[in-house]
Amino acid sequence: MANEKKIKVTLVKSMFGRGAKHMACVKGLGLRRMHHSVEVIDTPENRGMINKVSYLLKTEEV
């Protein structure tokens, strides 16, 4: 657990007018507003949420 890979995720497009499931994925990643960045652990669950709303995000490996 000490050597977990992380991904930096930044919300670059607005969530306004998006579907409820897409908004839930963004909130599940911990993003609150535009240009807000968080680091999440690289797990299959987080990858799935990132892939679902990839058109709203900018990602980079840390």
N, CA, C and O atoms as a Tripos MOL2 file, in Angstrom:
@<TRIPOS>MOLECULE
protein
  248   247    62     0     0
PROTEIN
NO_CHARGES

@<TRIPOS>ATOM
      1 N           0.8010   -1.2080    0.0000 N.3       1 MET1
      2 CA          0.0000    0.0000    0.0000 C.3       1 MET1
      3 C           0.8430    1.2720    0.0000 C.2       1 MET1
      4 O           0.3530    2.3420   -0.3630 O.2       1 MET1
      5 N           2.0870    1.1640    0.3980 N.am      2 ALA2
      6 CA          2.9230    2.3500    0.4830 C.3       2 ALA2
      7 C           3.3110    2.8660   -0.8980 C.2       2 ALA2
      8 O           3.6340    4.0430   -1.0610 O.2       2 ALA2
      9 N           3.2760    1.9680   -1.9000 N.am      3 ASN3
     10 CA          3.7230    2.3550   -3.2330 C.3       3 ASN3
     11 C           2.5660    2.3840   -4.2260 C.2       3 ASN3
     12 O           2.6780    1.8280   -5.3190 O.2       3 ASN3
     13 N           1.4690    3.0180   -3.8670 N.am      4 GLU4
     14 CA          0.2960    3.0610   -4.7290 C.3       4 GLU4
     15 C           0.4690    4.1000   -5.8180 C.2       4 GLU4
     16 O           0.9540    5.2040   -5.5700 O.2       4 GLU4
     17 N           0.0660    3.7360   -7.0360 N.am      5 LYS5
     18 CA          0.0980    4.6960   -8.1350 C.3       5 LYS5
     19 C          -1.0690    5.6700   -7.9540 C.2       5 LYS5
     20 O          -2.1490    5.2890   -7.5020 O.2       5 LYS5
     21 N          -0.8330    6.9130   -8.3080 N.am      6 LYS6
     22 CA         -1.8840    7.9170   -8.2070 C.3       6 LYS6
     23 C          -2.0730    8.6030   -9.5490 C.2       6 LYS6
     24 O          -1.1690    8.6500  -10.3840 O.2       6 LYS6
     25 N          -3.2630    9.1260   -9.7270 N.am      7 ILE7
     26 CA         -3.6140    9.8640  -10.9370 C.3       7 ILE7
     27 C          -4.1170   11.2340  -10.5090 C.2       7 ILE7
     28 O          -4.9660   11.3380   -9.6240 O.2       7 ILE7
     29 N          -3.5970   12.2810  -11.1320 N.am      8 LYS8
     30 CA         -4.0920   13.6350  -10.8710 C.3       8 LYS8
     31 C          -5.2050   13.9210  -11.8760 C.2       8 LYS8
     32 O          -5.0020   13.8190  -13.0860 O.2       8 LYS8
     33 N          -6.3690   14.2760  -11.3670 N.am      9 VAL9
     34 CA         -7.5500   14.5020  -12.1970 C.3       9 VAL9
     35 C          -7.9970   15.9460  -12.0130 C.2       9 VAL9
     36 O          -8.1280   16.4160  -10.8830 O.2       9 VAL9
     37 N          -8.2340   16.6530  -13.1180 N.am     10 THR10
     38 CA         -8.6820   18.0470  -13.0850 C.3      10 THR10
     39 C          -9.9600   18.1750  -13.8960 C.2      10 THR10
     40 O         -10.0380   17.6800  -15.0210 O.2      10 THR10
     41 N         -10.9560   18.8330  -13.3350 N.am     11 LEU11
     42 CA        -12.2170   19.0820  -14.0470 C.3      11 LEU11
     43 C         -12.0270   20.3070  -14.9270 C.2      11 LEU11
     44 O         -11.8060   21.4050  -14.4170 O.2      11 LEU11
     45 N         -12.1110   20.1330  -16.2490 N.am     12 VAL12
     46 CA        -11.8530   21.2480  -17.1680 C.3      12 VAL12
     47 C         -13.1010   21.7360  -17.8980 C.2      12 VAL12
     48 O         -13.0770   22.7930  -18.5290 O.2      12 VAL12
     49 N         -14.1970   20.9690  -17.8170 N.am     13 LYS13
     50 CA        -15.4530   21.4120  -18.4190 C.3      13 LYS13
     51 C         -16.5360   21.4150  -17.3500 C.2      13 LYS13
     52 O         -16.4480   20.6870  -16.3610 O.2      13 LYS13
     53 N         -17.5510   22.2340  -17.5530 N.am     14 SER14
     54 CA        -18.6230   22.3880  -16.5830 C.3      14 SER14
     55 C         -19.4910   21.1330  -16.5020 C.2      14 SER14
     56 O         -19.6770   20.4270  -17.4940 O.2      14 SER14
     57 N         -20.0190   20.8660  -15.3050 N.am     15 MET15
     58 CA        -20.9580   19.7570  -15.1100 C.3      15 MET15
     59 C         -22.3890   20.1790  -15.4010 C.2      15 MET15
     60 O         -23.2880   19.3380  -15.3680 O.2      15 MET15
     61 N         -22.6280   21.4370  -15.6820 N.am     16 PHE16
     62 CA        -23.9680   21.9510  -15.9120 C.3      16 PHE16
     63 C         -24.6100   21.2390  -17.1070 C.2      16 PHE16
     64 O         -24.0290   21.1830  -18.1910 O.2      16 PHE16
     65 N         -25.8010   20.7030  -16.9000 N.am     17 GLY17
     66 CA        -26.5450   20.0620  -17.9750 C.3      17 GLY17
     67 C         -26.1380   18.6310  -18.2490 C.2      17 GLY17
     68 O         -26.6150   18.0420  -19.2190 O.2      17 GLY17
     69 N         -25.2780   18.0490  -17.4360 N.am     18 ARG18
     70 CA        -24.8550   16.6590  -17.6400 C.3      18 ARG18
     71 C         -25.8390   15.7190  -16.9510 C.2      18 ARG18
     72 O         -26.6350   16.1460  -16.1140 O.2      18 ARG18
     73 N         -25.7820   14.4710  -17.3000 N.am     19 GLY19
     74 CA        -26.6600   13.4740  -16.7010 C.3      19 GLY19
     75 C         -26.3130   13.2300  -15.2390 C.2      19 GLY19
     76 O         -25.1990   13.5130  -14.7980 O.2      19 GLY19
     77 N         -27.2710   12.7050  -14.5000 N.am     20 ALA20
     78 CA        -27.0840   12.4770  -13.0660 C.3      20 ALA20
     79 C         -25.9510   11.4830  -12.7920 C.2      20 ALA20
     80 O         -25.1990   11.6540  -11.8330 O.2      20 ALA20
     81 N         -25.8260   10.4520  -13.6230 N.am     21 LYS21
     82 CA        -24.7730    9.4580  -13.4090 C.3      21 LYS21
     83 C         -23.3900   10.0630  -13.6660 C.2      21 LYS21
     84 O         -22.4290    9.7290  -12.9730 O.2      21 LYS21
     85 N         -23.2880   10.9360  -14.6430 N.am     22 HIS22
     86 CA        -22.0000   11.5780  -14.9180 C.3      22 HIS22
     87 C         -21.6300   12.5410  -13.7970 C.2      22 HIS22
     88 O         -20.4680   12.6250  -13.4010 O.2      22 HIS22
     89 N         -22.6130   13.2610  -13.2900 N.am     23 MET23
     90 CA        -22.3540   14.1660  -12.1650 C.3      23 MET23
     91 C         -21.9460   13.3690  -10.9270 C.2      23 MET23
     92 O         -21.0900   13.8090  -10.1590 O.2      23 MET23
     93 N         -22.5550   12.2000  -10.7330 N.am     24 ALA24
     94 CA        -22.2090   11.3550   -9.5900 C.3      24 ALA24
     95 C         -20.7730   10.8440   -9.7050 C.2      24 ALA24
     96 O         -20.0760   10.7350   -8.6960 O.2      24 ALA24
     97 N         -20.3280   10.5340  -10.9110 N.am     25 CYS25
     98 CA        -18.9400   10.0830  -11.1070 C.3      25 CYS25
     99 C         -17.9590   11.1990  -10.7710 C.2      25 CYS25
    100 O         -16.9390   10.9500  -10.1270 O.2      25 CYS25
    101 N         -18.2510   12.4160  -11.1960 N.am     26 VAL26
    102 CA        -17.3580   13.5440  -10.9110 C.3      26 VAL26
    103 C         -17.2860   13.7900   -9.4060 C.2      26 VAL26
    104 O         -16.2050   14.0040   -8.8570 O.2      26 VAL26
    105 N         -18.4410   13.7570   -8.7430 N.am     27 LYS27
    106 CA        -18.4500   13.9440   -7.2880 C.3      27 LYS27
    107 C         -17.7600   12.7910   -6.5810 C.2      27 LYS27
    108 O         -17.0890   12.9950   -5.5700 O.2      27 LYS27
    109 N         -17.9170   11.5810   -7.1040 N.am     28 GLY28
    110 CA        -17.2710   10.4140   -6.5270 C.3      28 GLY28
    111 C         -15.7620   10.4900   -6.5890 C.2      28 GLY28
    112 O         -15.0720    9.9310   -5.7370 O.2      28 GLY28
    113 N         -15.2450   11.1800   -7.5950 N.am     29 LEU29
    114 CA        -13.7980   11.3790   -7.7090 C.3      29 LEU29
    115 C         -13.3100   12.4740   -6.7670 C.2      29 LEU29
    116 O         -12.1050   12.6280   -6.5690 O.2      29 LEU29
    117 N         -14.2280   13.2300   -6.1880 N.am     30 GLY30
    118 CA        -13.8510   14.2760   -5.2370 C.3      30 GLY30
    119 C         -13.7110   15.6570   -5.8500 C.2      30 GLY30
    120 O         -13.1960   16.5750   -5.2130 O.2      30 GLY30
    121 N         -14.1670   15.8070   -7.0880 N.am     31 LEU31
    122 CA        -14.0730   17.1080   -7.7620 C.3      31 LEU31
    123 C         -15.2960   17.9490   -7.4370 C.2      31 LEU31
    124 O         -16.4220   17.4530   -7.4660 O.2      31 LEU31
    125 N         -15.0740   19.2190   -7.1270 N.am     32 ARG32
    126 CA        -16.1660   20.0850   -6.6730 C.3      32 ARG32
    127 C         -16.5260   21.1850   -7.6610 C.2      32 ARG32
    128 O         -17.6980   21.5410   -7.7800 O.2      32 ARG32
    129 N         -15.5600   21.7220   -8.3610 N.am     33 ARG33
    130 CA        -15.8120   22.8680   -9.2520 C.3      33 ARG33
    131 C         -14.8150   22.8130  -10.4070 C.2      33 ARG33
    132 O         -13.8840   22.0070  -10.3930 O.2      33 ARG33
    133 N         -15.0080   23.6550  -11.3870 N.am     34 MET34
    134 CA        -14.1020   23.6920  -12.5320 C.3      34 MET34
    135 C         -12.6900   24.0740  -12.0860 C.2      34 MET34
    136 O         -12.5050   24.8930  -11.1850 O.2      34 MET34
    137 N         -11.7100   23.4660  -12.7320 N.am     35 HIS35
    138 CA        -10.2790   23.6860  -12.4910 C.3      35 HIS35
    139 C          -9.8390   23.2160  -11.1090 C.2      35 HIS35
    140 O          -8.7650   23.5930  -10.6400 O.2      35 HIS35
    141 N         -10.6550   22.4030  -10.4590 N.am     36 HIS36
    142 CA        -10.2950   21.7890   -9.1840 C.3      36 HIS36
    143 C          -9.5650   20.4860   -9.5030 C.2      36 HIS36
    144 O         -10.0110   19.7190  -10.3560 O.2      36 HIS36
    145 N          -8.4440   20.2330   -8.8240 N.am     37 SER37
    146 CA         -7.6580   19.0250   -9.0540 C.3      37 SER37
    147 C          -7.6030   18.1740   -7.7920 C.2      37 SER37
    148 O          -7.5590   18.6940   -6.6770 O.2      37 SER37
    149 N          -7.6060   16.8590   -7.9860 N.am     38 VAL38
    150 CA         -7.4390   15.9190   -6.8840 C.3      38 VAL38
    151 C          -6.5270   14.7970   -7.3590 C.2      38 VAL38
    152 O          -6.4000   14.5420   -8.5570 O.2      38 VAL38
    153 N          -5.8960   14.1330   -6.3970 N.am     39 GLU39
    154 CA         -5.1130   12.9420   -6.6980 C.3      39 GLU39
    155 C          -5.8860   11.7420   -6.1670 C.2      39 GLU39
    156 O          -6.2350   11.6900   -4.9880 O.2      39 GLU39
    157 N          -6.1480   10.7850   -7.0410 N.am     40 VAL40
    158 CA         -6.8740    9.5780   -6.6530 C.3      40 VAL40
    159 C          -5.9740    8.3750   -6.8750 C.2      40 VAL40
    160 O          -5.0850    8.3950   -7.7270 O.2      40 VAL40
    161 N          -6.2150    7.3240   -6.0960 N.am     41 ILE41
    162 CA         -5.4500    6.0860   -6.2340 C.3      41 ILE41
    163 C          -5.9040    5.3710   -7.5090 C.2      41 ILE41
    164 O          -7.0950    5.3310   -7.8190 O.2      41 ILE41
    165 N          -4.9480    4.8110   -8.2360 N.am     42 ASP42
    166 CA         -5.2240    4.1340   -9.4990 C.3      42 ASP42
    167 C          -5.8150    2.7500   -9.2360 C.2      42 ASP42
    168 O          -5.0870    1.7630   -9.1270 O.2      42 ASP42
    169 N          -7.1550    2.6910   -9.1360 N.am     43 THR43
    170 CA         -7.8630    1.4250   -8.9490 C.3      43 THR43
    171 C          -8.8230    1.2410  -10.1220 C.2      43 THR43
    172 O          -9.1510    2.2090  -10.8070 O.2      43 THR43
    173 N          -9.2770    0.0120  -10.3610 N.am     44 PRO44
    174 CA        -10.2480   -0.2070  -11.4480 C.3      44 PRO44
    175 C         -11.5300    0.6090  -11.2760 C.2      44 PRO44
    176 O         -12.1310    1.0390  -12.2610 O.2      44 PRO44
    177 N         -11.9490    0.8200  -10.0260 N.am     45 GLU45
    178 CA        -13.1700    1.6010   -9.7750 C.3      45 GLU45
    179 C         -12.9770    3.0560  -10.1990 C.2      45 GLU45
    180 O         -13.8250    3.6300  -10.8810 O.2      45 GLU45
    181 N         -11.8540    3.6430   -9.7900 N.am     46 ASN46
    182 CA        -11.5770    5.0370  -10.1550 C.3      46 ASN46
    183 C         -11.3400    5.1650  -11.6530 C.2      46 ASN46
    184 O         -11.7700    6.1490  -12.2560 O.2      46 ASN46
    185 N         -10.6660    4.1930  -12.2710 N.am     47 ARG47
    186 CA        -10.4490    4.2160  -13.7210 C.3      47 ARG47
    187 C         -11.7830    4.2030  -14.4620 C.2      47 ARG47
    188 O         -11.9430    4.8960  -15.4670 O.2      47 ARG47
    189 N         -12.7340    3.4220  -13.9730 N.am     48 GLY48
    190 CA        -14.0450    3.3580  -14.6070 C.3      48 GLY48
    191 C         -14.7600    4.6940  -14.5640 C.2      48 GLY48
    192 O         -15.3610    5.1160  -15.5520 O.2      48 GLY48
    193 N         -14.6940    5.3690  -13.4050 N.am     49 MET49
    194 CA        -15.3410    6.6870  -13.2950 C.3      49 MET49
    195 C         -14.6430    7.6960  -14.1970 C.2      49 MET49
    196 O         -15.2980    8.5190  -14.8350 O.2      49 MET49
    197 N         -13.3080    7.6330  -14.2520 N.am     50 ILE50
    198 CA        -12.5490    8.5540  -15.1040 C.3      50 ILE50
    199 C         -12.8900    8.3160  -16.5710 C.2      50 ILE50
    200 O         -13.0780    9.2710  -17.3240 O.2      50 ILE50
    201 N         -12.9710    7.0460  -16.9870 N.am     51 ASN51
    202 CA        -13.2960    6.7390  -18.3870 C.3      51 ASN51
    203 C         -14.6950    7.2060  -18.7580 C.2      51 ASN51
    204 O         -14.9190    7.6560  -19.8820 O.2      51 ASN51
    205 N         -15.6370    7.1060  -17.8250 N.am     52 LYS52
    206 CA        -17.0280    7.4860  -18.1130 C.3      52 LYS52
    207 C         -17.1620    8.9830  -18.3840 C.2      52 LYS52
    208 O         -17.9450    9.3890  -19.2430 O.2      52 LYS52
    209 N         -16.4050    9.8040  -17.6600 N.am     53 VAL53
    210 CA        -16.5220   11.2590  -17.8180 C.3      53 VAL53
    211 C         -15.2240   11.8630  -18.3500 C.2      53 VAL53
    212 O         -14.8950   13.0090  -18.0410 O.2      53 VAL53
    213 N         -14.4850   11.0860  -19.1530 N.am     54 SER54
    214 CA        -13.1810   11.5410  -19.6510 C.3      54 SER54
    215 C         -13.2890   12.8240  -20.4760 C.2      54 SER54
    216 O         -12.3260   13.5860  -20.5610 O.2      54 SER54
    217 N         -14.4580   13.0700  -21.0860 N.am     55 TYR55
    218 CA        -14.6340   14.2720  -21.8960 C.3      55 TYR55
    219 C         -14.6990   15.5440  -21.0380 C.2      55 TYR55
    220 O         -14.6290   16.6510  -21.5720 O.2      55 TYR55
    221 N         -14.8330   15.3940  -19.7170 N.am     56 LEU56
    222 CA        -14.8720   16.5400  -18.8070 C.3      56 LEU56
    223 C         -13.5470   16.7600  -18.0950 C.2      56 LEU56
    224 O         -13.3520   17.8000  -17.4660 O.2      56 LEU56
    225 N         -12.6220   15.7880  -18.1840 N.am     57 LEU57
    226 CA        -11.4440   15.7690  -17.3220 C.3      57 LEU57
    227 C         -10.1490   15.9010  -18.0890 C.2      57 LEU57
    228 O         -10.0770   15.6530  -19.2930 O.2      57 LEU57
    229 N          -9.1110   16.3070  -17.3400 N.am     58 LYS58
    230 CA         -7.7300   16.2100  -17.7920 C.3      58 LYS58
    231 C          -7.0360   15.3220  -16.7680 C.2      58 LYS58
    232 O          -7.1360   15.5740  -15.5670 O.2      58 LYS58
    233 N          -6.3370   14.2920  -17.2200 N.am     59 THR59
    234 CA         -5.6850   13.3840  -16.2940 C.3      59 THR59
    235 C          -4.1880   13.3360  -16.5590 C.2      59 THR59
    236 O          -3.7380   13.5060  -17.6920 O.2      59 THR59
    237 N          -3.4230   13.0990  -15.4920 N.am     60 GLU60
    238 CA         -1.9840   12.8870  -15.6300 C.3      60 GLU60
    239 C          -1.5260   11.9860  -14.4860 C.2      60 GLU60
    240 O          -2.0430   12.0580  -13.3710 O.2      60 GLU60
    241 N          -0.5530   11.1430  -14.7840 N.am     61 GLU61
    242 CA         -0.0370   10.2310  -13.7640 C.3      61 GLU61
    243 C           0.9550   10.9660  -12.8770 C.2      61 GLU61
    244 O           1.7420   11.7870  -13.3470 O.2      61 GLU61
    245 N           0.9020   10.6560  -11.5790 N.am     62 VAL62
    246 CA          1.7840   11.3200  -10.6120 C.3      62 VAL62
    247 C           2.8550   10.3410  -10.1890 C.2      62 VAL62
    248 O           3.7150   10.6790   -9.3760 O.2      62 VAL62
@<TRIPOS>BOND
     1     1     2 1
     2     2     3 1
     3     3     4 2
     4     3     5 am
     5     5     6 1
     6     6     7 1
     7     7     8 2
     8     7     9 am
     9     9    10 1
    10    10    11 1
    11    11    12 2
    12    11    13 am
    13    13    14 1
    14    14    15 1
    15    15    16 2
    16    15    17 am
    17    17    18 1
    18    18    19 1
    19    19    20 2
    20    19    21 am
    21    21    22 1
    22    22    23 1
    23    23    24 2
    24    23    25 am
    25    25    26 1
    26    26    27 1
    27    27    28 2
    28    27    29 am
    29    29    30 1
    30    30    31 1
    31    31    32 2
    32    31    33 am
    33    33    34 1
    34    34    35 1
    35    35    36 2
    36    35    37 am
    37    37    38 1
    38    38    39 1
    39    39    40 2
    40    39    41 am
    41    41    42 1
    42    42    43 1
    43    43    44 2
    44    43    45 am
    45    45    46 1
    46    46    47 1
    47    47    48 2
    48    47    49 am
    49    49    50 1
    50    50    51 1
    51    51    52 2
    52    51    53 am
    53    53    54 1
    54    54    55 1
    55    55    56 2
    56    55    57 am
    57    57    58 1
    58    58    59 1
    59    59    60 2
    60    59    61 am
    61    61    62 1
    62    62    63 1
    63    63    64 2
    64    63    65 am
    65    65    66 1
    66    66    67 1
    67    67    68 2
    68    67    69 am
    69    69    70 1
    70    70    71 1
    71    71    72 2
    72    71    73 am
    73    73    74 1
    74    74    75 1
    75    75    76 2
    76    75    77 am
    77    77    78 1
    78    78    79 1
    79    79    80 2
    80    79    81 am
    81    81    82 1
    82    82    83 1
    83    83    84 2
    84    83    85 am
    85    85    86 1
    86    86    87 1
    87    87    88 2
    88    87    89 am
    89    89    90 1
    90    90    91 1
    91    91    92 2
    92    91    93 am
    93    93    94 1
    94    94    95 1
    95    95    96 2
    96    95    97 am
    97    97    98 1
    98    98    99 1
    99    99   100 2
   100    99   101 am
   101   101   102 1
   102   102   103 1
   103   103   104 2
   104   103   105 am
   105   105   106 1
   106   106   107 1
   107   107   108 2
   108   107   109 am
   109   109   110 1
   110   110   111 1
   111   111   112 2
   112   111   113 am
   113   113   114 1
   114   114   115 1
   115   115   116 2
   116   115   117 am
   117   117   118 1
   118   118   119 1
   119   119   120 2
   120   119   121 am
   121   121   122 1
   122   122   123 1
   123   123   124 2
   124   123   125 am
   125   125   126 1
   126   126   127 1
   127   127   128 2
   128   127   129 am
   129   129   130 1
   130   130   131 1
   131   131   132 2
   132   131   133 am
   133   133   134 1
   134   134   135 1
   135   135   136 2
   136   135   137 am
   137   137   138 1
   138   138   139 1
   139   139   140 2
   140   139   141 am
   141   141   142 1
   142   142   143 1
   143   143   144 2
   144   143   145 am
   145   145   146 1
   146   146   147 1
   147   147   148 2
   148   147   149 am
   149   149   150 1
   150   150   151 1
   151   151   152 2
   152   151   153 am
   153   153   154 1
   154   154   155 1
   155   155   156 2
   156   155   157 am
   157   157   158 1
   158   158   159 1
   159   159   160 2
   160   159   161 am
   161   161   162 1
   162   162   163 1
   163   163   164 2
   164   163   165 am
   165   165   166 1
   166   166   167 1
   167   167   168 2
   168   167   169 am
   169   169   170 1
   170   170   171 1
   171   171   172 2
   172   171   173 am
   173   173   174 1
   174   174   175 1
   175   175   176 2
   176   175   177 am
   177   177   178 1
   178   178   179 1
   179   179   180 2
   180   179   181 am
   181   181   182 1
   182   182   183 1
   183   183   184 2
   184   183   185 am
   185   185   186 1
   186   186   187 1
   187   187   188 2
   188   187   189 am
   189   189   190 1
   190   190   191 1
   191   191   192 2
   192   191   193 am
   193   193   194 1
   194   194   195 1
   195   195   196 2
   196   195   197 am
   197   197   198 1
   198   198   199 1
   199   199   200 2
   200   199   201 am
   201   201   202 1
   202   202   203 1
   203   203   204 2
   204   203   205 am
   205   205   206 1
   206   206   207 1
   207   207   208 2
   208   207   209 am
   209   209   210 1
   210   210   211 1
   211   211   212 2
   212   211   213 am
   213   213   214 1
   214   214   215 1
   215   215   216 2
   216   215   217 am
   217   217   218 1
   218   218   219 1
   219   219   220 2
   220   219   221 am
   221   221   222 1
   222   222   223 1
   223   223   224 2
   224   223   225 am
   225   225   226 1
   226   226   227 1
   227   227   228 2
   228   227   229 am
   229   229   230 1
   230   230   231 1
   231   231   232 2
   232   231   233 am
   233   233   234 1
   234   234   235 1
   235   235   236 2
   236   235   237 am
   237   237   238 1
   238   238   239 1
   239   239   240 2
   240   239   241 am
   241   241   242 1
   242   242   243 1
   243   243   244 2
   244   243   245 am
   245   245   246 1
   246   246   247 1
   247   247   248 2
@<TRIPOS>SUBSTRUCTURE
     1 MET1         2 RESIDUE 1 A MET
     2 ALA2         6 RESIDUE 1 A ALA
     3 ASN3        10 RESIDUE 1 A ASN
     4 GLU4        14 RESIDUE 1 A GLU
     5 LYS5        18 RESIDUE 1 A LYS
     6 LYS6        22 RESIDUE 1 A LYS
     7 ILE7        26 RESIDUE 1 A ILE
     8 LYS8        30 RESIDUE 1 A LYS
     9 VAL9        34 RESIDUE 1 A VAL
    10 THR10       38 RESIDUE 1 A THR
    11 LEU11       42 RESIDUE 1 A LEU
    12 VAL12       46 RESIDUE 1 A VAL
    13 LYS13       50 RESIDUE 1 A LYS
    14 SER14       54 RESIDUE 1 A SER
    15 MET15       58 RESIDUE 1 A MET
    16 PHE16       62 RESIDUE 1 A PHE
    17 GLY17       66 RESIDUE 1 A GLY
    18 ARG18       70 RESIDUE 1 A ARG
    19 GLY19       74 RESIDUE 1 A GLY
    20 ALA20       78 RESIDUE 1 A ALA
    21 LYS21       82 RESIDUE 1 A LYS
    22 HIS22       86 RESIDUE 1 A HIS
    23 MET23       90 RESIDUE 1 A MET
    24 ALA24       94 RESIDUE 1 A ALA
    25 CYS25       98 RESIDUE 1 A CYS
    26 VAL26      102 RESIDUE 1 A VAL
    27 LYS27      106 RESIDUE 1 A LYS
    28 GLY28      110 RESIDUE 1 A GLY
    29 LEU29      114 RESIDUE 1 A LEU
    30 GLY30      118 RESIDUE 1 A GLY
    31 LEU31      122 RESIDUE 1 A LEU
    32 ARG32      126 RESIDUE 1 A ARG
    33 ARG33      130 RESIDUE 1 A ARG
    34 MET34      134 RESIDUE 1 A MET
    35 HIS35      138 RESIDUE 1 A HIS
    36 HIS36      142 RESIDUE 1 A HIS
    37 SER37      146 RESIDUE 1 A SER
    38 VAL38      150 RESIDUE 1 A VAL
    39 GLU39      154 RESIDUE 1 A GLU
    40 VAL40      158 RESIDUE 1 A VAL
    41 ILE41      162 RESIDUE 1 A ILE
    42 ASP42      166 RESIDUE 1 A ASP
    43 THR43      170 RESIDUE 1 A THR
    44 PRO44      174 RESIDUE 1 A PRO
    45 GLU45      178 RESIDUE 1 A GLU
    46 ASN46      182 RESIDUE 1 A ASN
    47 ARG47      186 RESIDUE 1 A ARG
    48 GLY48      190 RESIDUE 1 A GLY
    49 MET49      194 RESIDUE 1 A MET
    50 ILE50      198 RESIDUE 1 A ILE
    51 ASN51      202 RESIDUE 1 A ASN
    52 LYS52      206 RESIDUE 1 A LYS
    53 VAL53      210 RESIDUE 1 A VAL
    54 SER54      214 RESIDUE 1 A SER
    55 TYR55      218 RESIDUE 1 A TYR
    56 LEU56      222 RESIDUE 1 A LEU
    57 LEU57      226 RESIDUE 1 A LEU
    58 LYS58      230 RESIDUE 1 A LYS
    59 THR59      234 RESIDUE 1 A THR
    60 GLU60      238 RESIDUE 1 A GLU
    61 GLU61      242 RESIDUE 1 A GLU
    62 VAL62      246 RESIDUE 1 A VAL
